Structures are given as structure tokens and as C-alpha cells.
CSV table of C-alpha atoms in Angstrom, one decimal:
chain,number,residue,atom,x,y,z
A,1,MET,CA,0.0,0.0,0.0
A,2,GLN,CA,1.3,3.4,-1.0
A,3,PRO,CA,1.7,5.8,2.0
A,4,SER,CA,-0.7,8.7,2.2
A,5,GLY,CA,2.2,11.2,1.8
A,6,ARG,CA,3.5,9.4,-1.4
A,7,GLY,CA,7.0,9.6,0.0
A,8,TYR,CA,6.9,13.2,0.9
A,9,ASP,CA,6.1,12.4,4.5
A,10,SER,CA,9.5,10.7,5.1
A,11,GLY,CA,11.2,14.0,6.0
A,12,VAL,CA,10.0,16.9,8.0
A,13,SER,CA,11.7,19.4,5.8
A,14,THR,CA,10.3,18.1,2.5
A,15,PHE,CA,7.4,19.9,0.9
A,16,SER,CA,5.0,17.9,-1.2
A,17,PRO,CA,4.2,19.3,-4.7
A,18,ASP,CA,1.0,20.9,-3.4
A,19,GLY,CA,2.9,22.7,-0.6
A,20,ARG,CA,2.2,20.5,2.4
A,21,LEU,CA,4.5,19.4,5.2
A,22,TYR,CA,3.0,16.0,6.1
A,23,GLN,CA,4.9,15.6,9.3
A,24,VAL,CA,3.4,18.8,10.6
A,25,GLU,CA,-0.1,17.6,9.6
A,26,TYR,CA,0.6,14.3,11.4
A,27,ALA,CA,1.6,16.2,14.5
A,28,ARG,CA,-1.7,18.1,14.4
A,29,GLU,CA,-3.5,14.8,14.2
A,30,SER,CA,-1.8,13.9,17.5
A,31,VAL,CA,-3.2,17.0,19.1
A,32,LYS,CA,-6.7,16.2,17.8
A,33,ARG,CA,-6.4,12.8,19.6
A,34,GLY,CA,-5.7,14.5,22.9
A,35,THR,CA,-8.2,15.5,25.5
A,36,THR,CA,-10.0,18.7,25.3
A,37,THR,CA,-8.6,21.9,26.9
A,38,VAL,CA,-10.6,25.1,27.2
A,39,GLY,CA,-9.5,28.7,27.9
A,40,LEU,CA,-11.5,31.9,27.9
A,41,LYS,CA,-11.0,35.5,29.0
A,42,TYR,CA,-13.3,37.2,31.5
A,43,ARG,CA,-13.3,40.7,33.0
A,44,ASP,CA,-10.3,40.3,35.3
A,45,GLY,CA,-8.3,37.5,33.8
A,46,VAL,CA,-8.3,34.1,32.1
A,47,VAL,CA,-10.0,30.8,33.0
A,48,LEU,CA,-8.3,27.5,32.0
A,49,ILE,CA,-10.1,24.2,32.2
A,50,VAL,CA,-8.7,20.7,31.3
A,51,ASP,CA,-10.4,17.3,31.0
A,52,LYS,CA,-7.8,14.7,31.8
A,53,ARG,CA,-10.1,11.8,30.7
A,54,ILE,CA,-8.4,8.8,32.2
A,55,SER,CA,-8.8,5.5,30.4
A,56,SER,CA,-9.0,3.2,33.5
A,57,LYS,CA,-10.4,3.5,37.0
A,58,LEU,CA,-7.0,2.1,38.2
A,59,VAL,CA,-5.2,5.2,37.1
A,60,ILE,CA,-4.7,7.9,39.8
A,61,ALA,CA,-6.0,11.1,38.3
A,62,ASP,CA,-3.5,13.3,40.2
A,63,SER,CA,-0.6,11.5,38.4
A,64,ILE,CA,-1.8,13.0,35.0
A,65,GLU,CA,-0.7,16.6,34.5
A,66,LYS,CA,-2.1,18.7,31.7
A,67,MET,CA,-2.1,22.1,33.4
A,68,TYR,CA,1.1,23.9,34.5
A,69,GLN,CA,2.2,27.1,36.2
A,70,ILE,CA,5.0,28.7,34.2
A,71,ASP,CA,5.6,31.9,36.1
A,72,ASP,CA,3.7,33.9,38.7
A,73,HIS,CA,1.5,35.4,35.9
A,74,ILE,CA,1.4,32.7,33.3
A,75,GLY,CA,-0.2,29.3,33.0
A,76,ILE,CA,-0.2,26.7,30.2
A,77,THR,CA,-2.5,23.8,29.3
A,78,THR,CA,-1.7,21.1,26.8
A,79,SER,CA,-3.3,18.6,24.5
A,80,GLY,CA,-1.5,15.9,22.5
A,81,LEU,CA,1.7,14.0,23.5
A,82,VAL,CA,2.3,14.6,27.2
A,83,ALA,CA,6.0,13.9,27.1
A,84,ASP,CA,6.5,16.5,24.3
A,85,ALA,CA,4.5,19.0,26.4
A,86,ARG,CA,6.7,18.5,29.4
A,87,GLN,CA,9.8,19.5,27.3
A,88,LEU,CA,8.1,22.6,26.1
A,89,VAL,CA,6.9,23.5,29.6
A,90,GLU,CA,10.4,23.1,31.0
A,91,ARG,CA,11.7,25.3,28.3
A,92,ALA,CA,9.0,28.0,29.0
A,93,ARG,CA,9.9,28.0,32.7
A,94,ILE,CA,13.6,28.5,31.8
A,95,GLN,CA,12.8,31.4,29.5
A,96,CYS,CA,10.9,33.1,32.3
A,97,GLN,CA,13.7,32.7,34.7
A,98,VAL,CA,16.3,33.9,32.2
A,99,ASN,CA,14.3,37.0,31.5
A,100,ARG,CA,13.9,37.7,35.3
A,101,MET,CA,17.6,37.2,35.9
A,102,THR,CA,18.7,39.3,32.8
A,103,TYR,CA,16.2,42.2,33.1
A,104,GLY,CA,15.0,42.0,36.7
A,105,ASP,CA,11.4,41.7,35.6
A,106,SER,CA,8.9,39.1,34.6
A,107,ILE,CA,8.6,38.2,30.9
A,108,ALA,CA,5.8,39.7,28.8
A,109,VAL,CA,3.3,37.0,27.8
A,110,THR,CA,3.6,37.8,24.0
A,111,ALA,CA,7.4,37.6,24.2
A,112,LEU,CA,7.2,34.1,25.8
A,113,VAL,CA,4.7,32.9,23.2
A,114,LYS,CA,7.0,34.1,20.4
A,115,LYS,CA,10.1,32.4,21.9
A,116,MET,CA,8.2,29.1,22.3
A,117,CYS,CA,6.8,29.2,18.8
A,118,ASP,CA,10.2,30.0,17.3
A,119,HIS,CA,11.5,26.9,19.1
A,120,LYS,CA,8.6,24.8,17.8
A,121,GLN,CA,9.1,26.1,14.3
A,122,SER,CA,12.7,25.1,14.2
A,123,PHE,CA,11.6,21.5,14.6
A,124,THR,CA,9.8,21.8,11.2
A,125,GLN,CA,12.8,23.1,9.2
A,126,TYR,CA,15.7,20.7,9.8
A,127,GLY,CA,16.3,17.0,9.1
A,128,GLY,CA,16.7,14.5,11.9
A,129,VAL,CA,14.0,16.0,14.1
A,130,ARG,CA,10.2,15.8,14.2
A,131,PRO,CA,7.6,18.4,15.2
A,132,PHE,CA,6.3,18.5,18.7
A,133,GLY,CA,3.0,16.5,18.8
A,134,THR,CA,1.3,18.9,21.2
A,135,ALA,CA,-0.5,22.2,21.2
A,136,LEU,CA,-0.5,24.7,24.0
A,137,LEU,CA,-3.0,27.2,25.4
A,138,ILE,CA,-0.9,30.0,27.0
A,139,ALA,CA,-2.7,32.3,29.4
A,140,GLY,CA,-1.3,35.3,31.2
A,141,ILE,CA,-1.6,38.8,32.4
A,142,ASP,CA,1.0,41.6,32.2
A,143,ASN,CA,1.3,45.4,31.7
A,144,ASP,CA,-0.2,45.0,28.2
A,145,GLY,CA,-3.3,43.4,29.4
A,146,ILE,CA,-4.9,39.9,29.5
A,147,HIS,CA,-3.7,37.3,27.0
A,148,LEU,CA,-4.9,33.9,25.8
A,149,TYR,CA,-2.8,32.3,23.0
A,150,GLU,CA,-3.2,29.1,21.1
A,151,THR,CA,0.0,27.6,19.6
A,152,ASP,CA,0.2,25.0,16.8
A,153,PRO,CA,2.8,22.2,16.2
A,154,SER,CA,4.0,24.3,13.2
A,155,GLY,CA,5.0,27.2,15.4
A,156,ALA,CA,2.1,29.3,14.5
A,157,TYR,CA,0.1,31.1,17.2
A,158,GLN,CA,-3.0,33.2,17.5
A,159,SER,CA,-4.6,35.3,20.2
A,160,TYR,CA,-8.2,34.4,21.3
A,161,GLN,CA,-10.9,35.8,23.5
A,162,ALA,CA,-11.9,32.1,24.0
A,163,GLY,CA,-10.3,29.0,22.6
A,164,ALA,CA,-9.8,25.3,22.8
A,165,ILE,CA,-7.4,22.5,21.7
A,166,GLY,CA,-7.9,18.8,21.6
A,167,ARG,CA,-10.5,16.4,20.1
A,168,GLY,CA,-13.5,18.5,21.1
A,169,ARG,CA,-12.1,21.8,19.8
A,170,SER,CA,-14.7,22.3,17.1
A,171,SER,CA,-17.7,21.8,19.4
A,172,VAL,CA,-16.2,24.1,22.0
A,173,ILE,CA,-15.4,26.9,19.5
A,174,ASP,CA,-19.0,26.7,18.1
A,175,TYR,CA,-20.4,27.0,21.6
A,176,PHE,CA,-18.1,30.0,22.5
A,177,GLU,CA,-19.0,31.8,19.3
A,178,SER,CA,-22.7,31.8,20.3
A,179,LYS,CA,-22.3,32.2,24.0
A,180,TRP,CA,-19.1,34.2,24.9
A,181,LYS,CA,-19.6,37.8,26.1
A,182,ASN,CA,-17.2,40.5,27.0
A,183,ASN,CA,-16.7,41.6,30.6
A,184,MET,CA,-18.0,38.3,32.2
A,185,THR,CA,-17.5,37.7,35.9
A,186,GLN,CA,-15.1,34.9,36.9
A,187,ASN,CA,-18.0,32.6,38.0
A,188,ALA,CA,-19.8,33.2,34.7
A,189,ALA,CA,-16.7,32.4,32.7
A,190,ILE,CA,-16.1,29.2,34.6
A,191,LYS,CA,-19.7,28.1,34.1
A,192,LEU,CA,-19.5,28.9,30.4
A,193,GLY,CA,-16.2,27.0,30.1
A,194,LEU,CA,-17.6,23.9,31.8
A,195,GLU,CA,-20.7,24.1,29.6
A,196,ALA,CA,-18.6,24.2,26.5
A,197,LEU,CA,-16.4,21.4,27.7
A,198,SER,CA,-19.6,19.3,28.4
A,199,GLU,CA,-20.9,20.0,24.9
A,200,SER,CA,-17.7,18.4,23.4
A,201,LEU,CA,-17.9,15.2,25.5
A,202,GLU,CA,-19.9,12.1,24.7
A,203,ASP,CA,-20.4,11.3,28.3
A,204,ASP,CA,-21.0,13.5,31.4
A,205,ILE,CA,-18.1,15.4,32.9
A,206,ASN,CA,-16.1,13.3,35.3
A,207,SER,CA,-15.6,15.5,38.4
A,208,ASP,CA,-12.4,13.6,39.3
A,209,THR,CA,-10.7,14.5,36.0
A,210,VAL,CA,-11.5,18.1,35.5
A,211,GLU,CA,-9.2,20.9,36.7
A,212,ILE,CA,-9.8,24.6,36.7
A,213,ALA,CA,-7.2,27.4,37.0
A,214,ILE,CA,-7.4,31.2,37.1
A,215,VAL,CA,-4.8,33.7,35.9
A,216,ASN,CA,-5.6,37.2,37.1
A,217,SER,CA,-3.8,40.2,38.7
A,218,ASP,CA,-3.1,38.0,41.8
A,219,GLY,CA,-1.2,35.6,39.5
A,220,TYR,CA,-1.8,32.0,38.6
A,221,HIS,CA,-3.7,29.7,41.0
A,222,LYS,CA,-5.5,26.3,40.5
A,223,LEU,CA,-8.8,25.8,42.2
A,224,ASP,CA,-8.9,23.1,44.8
A,225,HIS,CA,-11.1,20.0,44.1
A,226,GLU,CA,-13.9,21.1,46.5
A,227,THR,CA,-14.2,24.5,44.8
A,228,ALA,CA,-14.2,22.8,41.3
A,229,LEU,CA,-17.0,20.5,42.5
A,230,LYS,CA,-19.1,23.5,43.5
A,231,HIS,CA,-18.8,25.0,40.0
A,232,LEU,CA,-19.6,21.6,38.4
A,233,ALA,CA,-22.7,21.4,40.5
A,234,LYS,CA,-24.1,24.6,38.9
A,235,LEU,CA,-24.2,22.8,35.6
A,236,SER,CA,-27.2,20.7,36.6
């Protein structure tokens, strides 16, 4: 059987005649197989919600990490290959510390996003490497305002009012386009994010596998399980 890329998928730096990089497209498919991650801006910051969606009741949910604190004012959620995401998270944390040590100040969110995407893009341009099979939602707040970025395995990035990555992205985006409003309260944003996540799932939300984090002027903080359960209870 002839491979779908007709030989042009054997190297990451080889374009097909119709201008496609198949290895990058395969990396995007890896992201689409990942669990759904949701992010949306509200009046004072950004809400991040992840569904860890464990495959067995024997798995300890706390051992799976899809949401990370990068700096005091930045949080990241991932979808796709977890091991690839860990490498990018570690690099992002180092970039934040280098900026703090060099300039004596925290890094701007947009500057970090550009540095991370430059790194991801370099893995689509040279032989002997492969693209990172993960996408990132990067949320933060700085002197320039409130930010929510979605990054792609190709190294592209876009800023969103509300966004999602993972297998349920299309359903979540459709829900946000019809329901998202500017200047929402924090509680309203969490409720909307959970509703959008619920729309993308075939089953009911598992309260043991959902995590919620807030990035606002007080910094990054993850809600404890009891608080998350209270927000989930409002869905019914």
C-alpha cells in the first residue's frame, strides 16, 4: 500500500508538490487525539479548564498533569503528547527565569509565546527531528493586558478571546461563538467553560478528571477540588 504522503512524509523538511508538510499535519492529528482543553477571557483574567479523561479506573487522576504554572503570571495547558508537552513546559519556565535574571522583571506573555513558537518552528525546518506533537494554550496577564494564545505544532500562534485545543475543539469553539460575552465575571466564565467542555464530550463530565485554573492580577492559581465541584454542581 502506498503511504498517504506518497513519499513526501519521510522527512519533516520536504514539501509535497501541493505545498504541504505531512509531518506537521501528522503532529496536528496527534493534538486532535488529545483530551479537550478550554480557555476563555473574562473581566479580570483568564480561566483555564482541562479534562484529563483517564482510560482506566485504576489510574490515579492526580498523576496526570495537563495544566502547568510557568511563572507567577502565566499558565499553560496542553493537548497531545504529554511527554512532548513536558519538554516545552520546562523550556518555557527556563525562558521566564532567564528574563527575570537578565532584566530583573517578569517576561511579557507575548514575548514568551514568540520564543516558544520560534522553538517549535525550528523542529519543522531541519532534518533528523520531528515536530512536537502537542498544542498549547498559554494564558497570562501583564502590563499590556490579559492574554490567551493558542499555539500549533507548526510554530504558528493566534490570540483568542476564548479558545480550545484537543479532540473537542470544534464543538467548544462553536459554543463559544454563540455564548461568549465580553466583561463576564469569573464565575460566569467558569460556568461557560464547563458548559462548552460538556458539549464536546460524549459522556457526562467526570468531576475527578476536570481541573480549573485562574490567571488574574493576583497571579496563577489552581482551584482546589472542592471548589471545582461547586462549580460543576451549577451545571445541573
